[in-house]
Each structure stands twice: as structure tokens, then as C-alpha cells.
C-alpha angles and dihedrals in degrees: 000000000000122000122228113221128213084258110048097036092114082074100050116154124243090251100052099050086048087062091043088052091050096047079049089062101051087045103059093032100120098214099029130088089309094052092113092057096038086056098050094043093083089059094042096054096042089057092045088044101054100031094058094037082057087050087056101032092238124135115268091205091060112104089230093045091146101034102160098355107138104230120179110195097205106204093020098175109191091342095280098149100017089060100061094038095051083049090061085056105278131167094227131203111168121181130181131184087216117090092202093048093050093049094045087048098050093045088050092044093061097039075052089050091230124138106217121153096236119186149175107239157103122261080246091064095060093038087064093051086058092243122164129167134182104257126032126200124191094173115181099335118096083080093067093054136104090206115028096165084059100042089047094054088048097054083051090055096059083054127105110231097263095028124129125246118191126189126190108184132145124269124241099241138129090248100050079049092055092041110012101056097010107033093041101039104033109020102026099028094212089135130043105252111271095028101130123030101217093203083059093062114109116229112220085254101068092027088073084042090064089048101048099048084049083062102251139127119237101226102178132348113193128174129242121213140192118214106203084202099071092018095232140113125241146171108271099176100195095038111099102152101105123354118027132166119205124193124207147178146218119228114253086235099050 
């Protein structure tokens, strides 16, 4: 089968619409492969929404919250979190190393009737095209990553000075290793085996050592739980142990 690229989408063949349709459908199926993301995505955006609102002194309650705020989702994946923020008036630019991920995203976006400039490229790409925007997320994704000083530079660069970064990762601890690779991947199957490296998880502590040799200020870190008894995610600001979110800025001057 042939394989459609970021640049020649636009001639996409029947077929292959047809597939990207279909993988759009798995991936925005609540309660189908995708049902652990879909349920951490309400906590996510709240944090995200009212953080950056706060940033702007809008009200986080108001429809249009982000309205012209540039916004780039680094690691979009199928438009999760891009959707509903460009819903909220973003200005939204989602990219996405994965081929696949970029296509499926695309094809859902206009069945959704929402203009986002998704592409198929690295943080670096964008860097060279001399690209910023207000707010930065790099959501899940440094610890996927085989340079994370160097990603994380590259993410700085795309911000405006005074522009928000936020980062959500996995800590490096006994317990995310427990529940994080082992519960979720192998007991629970939430997450296809070999999903997550653990050795690739970032500790708070060298997660504000990335950010300080890319130049930002860490402004808050808060940690985000799931309670199995009630089956939900929430804010959970002294837990670090597994899922935590930091939020940084880059100096007006810079």
C-alpha cells in the first residue's frame, strides 16, 4: 500500500483515506484502545486551561478562553488535546514525528470541522523556520526521547519570550515503575508492552535541569493521580511519583 507523506496529503488516495478514517476511529473511541488517554485528557486540559488563562488574566470559564493564543502541541498524536483547545479559540499548530499520527489527525480534524496546521515534523524543523508561539506543550513525550537536553532546548526555541511551556512526563521512581510501566502495560493492559522505557523517565530534578540549561524558569510542578476506586485522574499537587506536569517560562528579555 502506498504511504501518504505530510507534504502530498492533499492527494491522498481514496484508500488510504479510507484507512486514516478508520485509525481515527480507534483513536478517539472513548472506551477503545485509546480509553486511558481519553480518561486523563479532562484533567490535562483543565490544568492547561486554567493555567494559561491565569498567565493572560482571562477568564478560564469564557467559551473562547484561548482566542488567539498560538498554541504548538508537540507529539499530537491523532489531535486529543489540539482539538478541544482549538475549540476554546486557539490558534493551533500540532506536530507529530509519526506519519501515521499526523494523517489520522488531519482526516478527524476536518470530519470535526476544525482548522489546525498539522504537520509531520520534529520541534527542530520549526525551529529552523524561525517559528514561536505563545504557549508551548510537550505533553508525554521527552521520555520518548534519545536527547532530551537537546529536545528540550529545541521546544524553548519555538517560544515567545514570555511564553508558557508546560511539560507532563513520568518520574523515575520504584513505584512508576510498579504502576506506571508494569501495572499499565502488562496487569492492567492500558498500554501496548514496551510502551514506555522506565530508564527513559525524567526525575524532577533533571527535569528543571533541562529547563534551566534551555534557558526557562520553572514556575509551578504539580502531580496528577489516578484513583482506581473511582476510576478518574486528578491533581494531586505533592505527588510526584508517577505523573507530574511543570510549567515554565521564558524571560521577557530572552
Amino acid at each position: 500500500m502506498s504511504h501518504a507523506s505530510a507534504n502530498n496529503s492533499r492527494t491522498a488516495n481514496a484508500e488510504e483515506i479510507a484507512r486514516f478514517s478508520a485509525m481515527a476511529e480507534k483513536w478517539w473511541d472513548p472506551n477503545g484502545a485509546m480509553k486511558p488517554l481519553h480518561k486523563f485528557n479532562p484533567i490535562r486540559l483543565q490544568l492547561l486551561r486554567d493555567n494559561i488563562a491565569a498567565h493572560l488574566g482571562r477568564d478560564a470559564n469564557q467559551l473562547d478562553v484561548l482566542k488567539d493564543i498560538e498554541i504548538i502541541d508537540i507529539g499530537c498524536g491523532a489531535g486529543l488535546l489540539s482539538e478541544p483547545l482549538a475549540r476554546m479559540g486557539a490558534k493551533m499548530t500540532s506536530i507529530d514525528a509519526a506519519e501515521n499520527n499526523i494523517e489520522v489527525a488531519k482526516v478527524h480534524a476536518a470530519q470535526s470541522g476544525l482548522a489546525i496546521d498539522y504537520r509531520n515534523c520534529t520541534p527542530e524543523m520549526l525551529v529552523d523556520e524561525g517559528k514561536q508561539f505563545d504557549i508551548v506543550l510537550n505533553m508525554e513525550v521527552i521520555e520518548h526521547v534519545d536527547d532530551p537536553q537537546f529536545f528540550m532546548q529545541a521546544c524553548a526555541a519555538l517560544l515567545k519570550p514570555g511564553g508558557l511551556m508546560f511539560v507532563a512526563t513520568l518520574n523515575r521512581t520504584i513505584k512508576s515503575l510498579a504502576l506506571a510501566k508494569f501495572g499499565a502495560e502488562y496487569v492492567l493492559r492500558w498500554l501496548p508492552a514496551g510502551t514506555h522505557d522506565w530508564r527513559k523517565f525524567v526525575k524532577p530534578s533533571e527535569m528543571s535541569g533541562f529547563l534551566r540549561g534551555a534557558g526557562l524558569d520553572l514556575v509551578d510542578i504539580t502531580g496528577v493521580a489516578y484513583n482506581p476506586i473511582n476510576d478518574k485522574w486528578s491533581v494531586a499537587p505533592r505527588d510526584l511519583d508517577i505523573n507530574y506536569m511543570v510549567i515554565a517560562q521564558k524571560p521577557s528579555g530572552a
